[in-house]
PDB file of C-alpha atoms and ligand atoms in Angstrom:
ATOM      1  CA  MET A 543     -19.502  38.523  10.019  1.00 55.00           C
ATOM      2  CA  ARG A 544     -20.518  35.405  12.611  1.00 62.00           C
ATOM      3  CA  ALA A 545     -19.725  33.657   9.056  1.00 63.00           C
ATOM      4  CA  LEU A 546     -16.716  35.009   8.365  1.00 61.00           C
ATOM      5  CA  ALA A 547     -15.458  34.377  11.813  1.00 59.00           C
ATOM      6  CA  LEU A 548     -15.607  30.965  12.015  1.00 59.00           C
ATOM      7  CA  LEU A 549     -14.254  30.557   8.827  1.00 59.00           C
ATOM      8  CA  VAL A 550     -11.092  32.466   9.369  1.00 56.00           C
ATOM      9  CA  LEU A 551     -11.303  30.183  12.828  1.00 58.00           C
ATOM     10  CA  LEU A 552     -10.760  26.777  10.672  1.00 59.00           C
ATOM     11  CA  ALA A 553      -8.816  27.962   8.400  1.00 58.00           C
ATOM     12  CA  HIS A 554      -6.048  28.764  11.622  1.00 61.00           C
ATOM     13  CA  PRO A 555      -3.282  26.162  11.641  1.00 61.00           C
ATOM     14  CA  ALA A 556      -4.100  25.950  15.402  1.00 65.00           C
ATOM     15  CA  VAL A 557      -6.698  24.015  14.746  1.00 61.00           C
ATOM     16  CA  ALA A 558      -4.693  21.195  12.904  1.00 62.00           C
ATOM     17  CA  GLU A 559      -2.712  20.643  15.698  1.00 78.00           C
ATOM     18  CA  GLU A 560      -5.514  20.795  18.215  1.00 91.00           C
ATOM     19  CA  GLY A 561      -7.115  18.129  15.851  1.00 93.00           C
ATOM     20  CA  ALA A 562      -3.581  15.986  16.352  1.00 93.00           C
ATOM     21  CA  THR A 563      -3.434  16.471  20.113  1.00 95.00           C
ATOM     22  CA  LEU A 564      -7.155  15.161  20.274  1.00 95.00           C
ATOM     23  CA  PHE A 565      -6.535  12.231  18.038  1.00 95.00           C
ATOM     24  CA  ARG A 566      -3.854  11.437  20.220  1.00 94.00           C
ATOM     25  CA  LEU A 567      -5.245  11.509  23.264  1.00 95.00           C
ATOM     26  CA  HIS A 568      -9.151   9.787  21.819  1.00 95.00           C
ATOM     27  CA  CYS A 569      -7.626   7.820  18.859  1.00 96.00           C
ATOM     28  CA  SER A 570      -4.194   6.354  18.893  1.00 95.00           C
ATOM     29  CA  SER A 571      -4.659   4.168  22.214  1.00 95.00           C
ATOM     30  CA  CYS A 572      -5.560   1.870  19.078  1.00 96.00           C
ATOM     31  CA  HIS A 573      -5.271   3.508  15.556  1.00 96.00           C
ATOM     32  CA  ALA A 574      -1.520   4.294  14.061  1.00 96.00           C
ATOM     33  CA  ILE A 575      -1.230   6.656  11.483  1.00 94.00           C
ATOM     34  CA  GLU A 576       2.284   6.150  10.563  1.00 92.00           C
ATOM     35  CA  PRO A 577       2.847   4.902   6.613  1.00 90.00           C
ATOM     36  CA  GLY A 578       3.683   1.106   7.672  1.00 88.00           C
ATOM     37  CA  ALA A 579       3.027   1.295  11.258  1.00 88.00           C
ATOM     38  CA  PRO A 580       1.752  -1.904  12.478  1.00 86.00           C
ATOM     39  CA  ALA A 581      -2.060  -1.836  13.192  1.00 84.00           C
ATOM     40  CA  GLY A 582      -3.138  -2.107  16.813  1.00 89.00           C
ATOM     41  CA  ALA A 583      -6.509  -2.615  18.336  1.00 94.00           C
ATOM     42  CA  GLY A 584      -7.705  -0.763  15.249  1.00 97.00           C
ATOM     43  CA  PRO A 585      -6.849  -0.701  12.278  1.00 97.00           C
ATOM     44  CA  ASN A 586      -3.724   2.074  10.628  1.00 96.00           C
ATOM     45  CA  LEU A 587      -5.363   5.490   9.595  1.00 96.00           C
ATOM     46  CA  GLU A 588      -2.825   6.258   7.040  1.00 94.00           C
ATOM     47  CA  GLY A 589      -4.242   8.287   4.185  1.00 92.00           C
ATOM     48  CA  LEU A 590      -7.587   7.953   4.725  1.00 93.00           C
ATOM     49  CA  ALA A 591      -8.081  10.907   2.191  1.00 90.00           C
ATOM     50  CA  ALA A 592      -7.335   8.607  -0.580  1.00 90.00           C
ATOM     51  CA  ARG A 593      -8.574   5.333   0.516  1.00 92.00           C
ATOM     52  CA  GLY A 594     -11.761   3.560   0.965  1.00 94.00           C
ATOM     53  CA  VAL A 595     -13.711   2.408   4.213  1.00 98.00           C
ATOM     54  CA  ALA A 596     -11.944  -0.690   5.396  1.00 97.00           C
ATOM     55  CA  GLY A 597      -9.103  -0.110   3.213  1.00 96.00           C
ATOM     56  CA  ASP A 598      -5.770  -1.294   5.535  1.00 95.00           C
ATOM     57  CA  ALA A 599      -5.002  -3.753   3.562  1.00 92.00           C
ATOM     58  CA  VAL A 600      -3.448  -5.955   6.781  1.00 92.00           C
ATOM     59  CA  PHE A 601      -6.428  -5.462   8.940  1.00 96.00           C
ATOM     60  CA  ASP A 602      -9.150  -8.092   9.889  1.00 97.00           C
ATOM     61  CA  TYR A 603     -12.155  -5.384   9.351  1.00 98.00           C
ATOM     62  CA  SER A 604     -15.649  -6.725  10.434  1.00 98.00           C
ATOM     63  CA  PRO A 605     -18.481  -7.906   8.173  1.00 98.00           C
ATOM     64  CA  ALA A 606     -19.941  -4.400   8.640  1.00 97.00           C
ATOM     65  CA  LEU A 607     -16.847  -2.051   7.656  1.00 97.00           C
ATOM     66  CA  GLN A 608     -16.262  -4.725   4.488  1.00 98.00           C
ATOM     67  CA  ALA A 609     -19.520  -4.336   3.229  1.00 97.00           C
ATOM     68  CA  GLY A 610     -19.079  -0.544   3.472  1.00 97.00           C
ATOM     69  CA  ARG A 611     -15.626  -1.093   1.421  1.00 97.00           C
ATOM     70  CA  GLU A 612     -17.809  -3.515  -1.046  1.00 97.00           C
ATOM     71  CA  ALA A 613     -19.967  -0.752  -1.614  1.00 97.00           C
ATOM     72  CA  GLY A 614     -16.909   1.370  -2.354  1.00 96.00           C
ATOM     73  CA  ARG A 615     -17.838   3.250   0.361  1.00 96.00           C
ATOM     74  CA  ARG A 616     -15.459   6.030   1.593  1.00 96.00           C
ATOM     75  CA  TRP A 617     -14.164   8.333   3.686  1.00 96.00           C
ATOM     76  CA  ASP A 618     -14.886  12.090   4.543  1.00 95.00           C
ATOM     77  CA  ALA A 619     -15.063  14.616   6.706  1.00 94.00           C
ATOM     78  CA  ALA A 620     -18.964  14.487   7.611  1.00 95.00           C
ATOM     79  CA  SER A 621     -19.082  10.275   7.050  1.00 95.00           C
ATOM     80  CA  LEU A 622     -15.566  10.678   9.912  1.00 96.00           C
ATOM     81  CA  ARG A 623     -18.073  13.255  12.410  1.00 95.00           C
ATOM     82  CA  ALA A 624     -20.312  10.381  12.633  1.00 95.00           C
ATOM     83  CA  PHE A 625     -18.880   6.969  13.106  1.00 96.00           C
ATOM     84  CA  MET A 626     -16.624   9.149  15.566  1.00 95.00           C
ATOM     85  CA  ALA A 627     -19.974  10.305  17.263  1.00 94.00           C
ATOM     86  CA  ASP A 628     -21.841   6.501  16.969  1.00 95.00           C
ATOM     87  CA  PRO A 629     -20.013   3.948  15.477  1.00 95.00           C
ATOM     88  CA  ASP A 630     -22.563   1.583  15.679  1.00 95.00           C
ATOM     89  CA  GLU A 631     -25.099   4.178  14.148  1.00 95.00           C
ATOM     90  CA  ALA A 632     -23.054   4.555  11.091  1.00 94.00           C
ATOM     91  CA  PHE A 633     -21.826   0.990  10.373  1.00 96.00           C
ATOM     92  CA  PRO A 634     -23.474  -1.035  12.454  1.00 96.00           C
ATOM     93  CA  GLY A 635     -22.327  -3.900  13.390  1.00 96.00           C
ATOM     94  CA  SER A 636     -18.730  -1.799  13.417  1.00 96.00           C
ATOM     95  CA  TRP A 637     -16.189  -3.516  16.254  1.00 96.00           C
ATOM     96  CA  MET A 638     -14.997   0.651  16.833  1.00 94.00           C
ATOM     97  CA  SER A 639     -16.832   1.486  20.108  1.00 91.00           C
ATOM     98  CA  PRO A 640     -17.767   5.592  20.941  1.00 87.00           C
ATOM     99  CA  ALA A 641     -14.953   6.675  21.065  1.00 87.00           C
ATOM    100  CA  GLY A 642     -13.874  10.375  19.827  1.00 85.00           C
ATOM    101  CA  PRO A 643     -14.828  13.404  22.191  1.00 90.00           C
ATOM    102  CA  ALA A 644     -18.002  14.036  23.100  1.00 90.00           C
ATOM    103  CA  THR A 645     -18.779  17.612  21.194  1.00 93.00           C
ATOM    104  CA  ALA A 646     -19.503  18.172  17.718  1.00 93.00           C
ATOM    105  CA  ALA A 647     -16.251  20.381  18.005  1.00 94.00           C
ATOM    106  CA  PRO A 648     -12.995  18.442  18.482  1.00 94.00           C
ATOM    107  CA  ARG A 649     -14.214  15.777  17.140  1.00 95.00           C
ATOM    108  CA  ASP A 650     -14.502  18.120  13.362  1.00 95.00           C
ATOM    109  CA  ALA A 651     -10.952  18.821  14.397  1.00 94.00           C
ATOM    110  CA  ILE A 652     -10.009  15.320  14.679  1.00 95.00           C
ATOM    111  CA  ALA A 653     -12.445  14.940  11.037  1.00 95.00           C
ATOM    112  CA  ARG A 654      -9.812  17.572   9.309  1.00 94.00           C
ATOM    113  CA  PHE A 655      -6.846  16.115  10.632  1.00 94.00           C
ATOM    114  CA  LEU A 656      -7.837  12.346   9.174  1.00 95.00           C
ATOM    115  CA  MET A 657      -8.402  14.351   5.992  1.00 94.00           C
ATOM    116  CA  GLY A 658      -4.850  16.100   5.847  1.00 90.00           C
ATOM    117  CA  GLU A 659      -6.654  19.074   5.563  1.00 77.00           C
ATOM    118  CA  GLY A 660      -4.318  21.679   6.802  1.00 47.00           C
ATOM    119  CA  GLY A 661      -2.710  19.022   9.036  1.00 43.00           C
TER     120      GLY A 661
HETATM  121  C1  HEC B1157     -10.849   0.934  21.754  1.00 86.22           C
HETATM  122  C2  HEC B1157      -9.800   0.919  20.175  1.00 86.22           C
HETATM  123  C3  HEC B1157     -10.540   2.161  19.273  1.00 86.22           C
HETATM  124  C4  HEC B1157     -10.644   3.517  19.731  1.00 86.22           C
HETATM  125  C5  HEC B1157     -10.315   4.009  20.940  1.00 86.22           C
HETATM  126  C6  HEC B1157     -10.708   4.212  18.517  1.00 86.22           C
HETATM  127  N1  HEC B1157     -10.915   3.148  17.488  1.00 86.22           N
HETATM  128 FE1  HEC B1157     -10.876   3.508  15.417  1.00 86.22          FE
HETATM  129  N2  HEC B1157     -11.484   1.643  15.247  1.00 86.22           N
HETATM  130  C7  HEC B1157     -11.672   0.567  15.939  1.00 86.22           C
HETATM  131  C8  HEC B1157     -11.568  -0.762  15.428  1.00 86.22           C
HETATM  132  C9  HEC B1157     -11.421  -2.383  16.827  1.00 86.22           C
HETATM  133  C10 HEC B1157     -11.357  -0.231  14.168  1.00 86.22           C
HETATM  134  C11 HEC B1157     -12.244  -1.568  13.140  1.00 86.22           C
HETATM  135  C12 HEC B1157     -13.951  -1.244  13.355  1.00 86.22           C
HETATM  136  C13 HEC B1157     -14.897  -2.787  12.718  1.00 86.22           C
HETATM  137  O1  HEC B1157     -14.187  -3.476  11.782  1.00 86.22           O
HETATM  138  O2  HEC B1157     -15.719  -2.706  12.328  1.00 86.22           O
HETATM  139  C14 HEC B1157     -12.420   0.874  14.078  1.00 86.22           C
HETATM  140  C15 HEC B1157     -11.977   1.737  12.681  1.00 86.22           C
HETATM  141  C16 HEC B1157     -11.881   3.098  12.496  1.00 86.22           C
HETATM  142  C17 HEC B1157     -12.028   3.727  11.365  1.00 86.22           C
HETATM  143  C18 HEC B1157     -12.354   2.531  10.181  1.00 86.22           C
HETATM  144  C19 HEC B1157     -10.998   2.954   8.811  1.00 86.22           C
HETATM  145  C20 HEC B1157     -11.408   1.989   7.372  1.00 86.22           C
HETATM  146  O3  HEC B1157      -9.872   2.217   7.396  1.00 86.22           O
HETATM  147  O4  HEC B1157     -12.051   2.366   7.727  1.00 86.22           O
HETATM  148  C21 HEC B1157     -12.067   4.808  11.406  1.00 86.22           C
HETATM  149  C22 HEC B1157     -12.157   6.120  10.316  1.00 86.22           C
HETATM  150  C23 HEC B1157     -11.650   4.756  13.144  1.00 86.22           C
HETATM  151  N3  HEC B1157     -11.265   3.569  13.651  1.00 86.22           N
HETATM  152  C24 HEC B1157     -11.136   5.424  13.196  1.00 86.22           C
HETATM  153  C25 HEC B1157     -11.058   6.332  14.682  1.00 86.22           C
HETATM  154  C26 HEC B1157     -10.581   7.539  15.046  1.00 86.22           C
HETATM  155  C27 HEC B1157     -11.778   9.202  15.038  1.00 86.22           C
HETATM  156  C28 HEC B1157     -10.806   7.799  16.478  1.00 86.22           C
HETATM  157  C29 HEC B1157     -11.335   8.499  17.495  1.00 86.22           C
HETATM  158  C30 HEC B1157     -11.540   9.709  17.987  1.00 86.22           C
HETATM  159  C31 HEC B1157     -11.200   6.108  17.454  1.00 86.22           C
HETATM  160  N4  HEC B1157     -11.115   4.885  16.221  1.00 86.22           N
HETATM  161  C32 HEC B1157     -10.921   5.068  18.367  1.00 86.22           C
HETATM  162  C33 HEC B1157     -10.129   1.047  17.013  1.00 86.22           C
HETATM  163  C34 HEC B1157     -10.872   1.726  17.880  1.00 86.22           C
END
């Protein structure tokens, strides 16, 4: 029963909306997400689900993320959650400082927003 309630909650459109709001709050000072928008301090994150790690052609990534691209790594909700929680652990030497919310649930909402799940 509890698992079902959680599924209903996760599928609710308000969660996607919350992800967008949380993204604006925690991430948009450095990251654009609109197609074609110039990179800020961080790369444009448009279409993250469909591209590999370090996929903004005009952004100058750290060697850590460039190595991820060369290894063919891709983003998914789990890797995004881990990166938000501790960028340096997910990609040692990454130039991004921990920036996400302090707790797992809002990080998950942002990850699903970025993967376009219901967003
Ligand atoms: C203070 C600026 C700053 C903030 C705030 C910030 N980031 Fe970043 N982000 C960066 C930088 C710089 C990089 C490039 C890191 C590198 O090259 O190692 C990056 C890289 C990324 C990448 C890799 C993109 C790719 O093309 O592979 C993702 C995903 C990401 N950030 C997600 C987030 C999320 C989600 C948030 C909000 C929770 C966030 N960032 C907040 C600066 C920031």
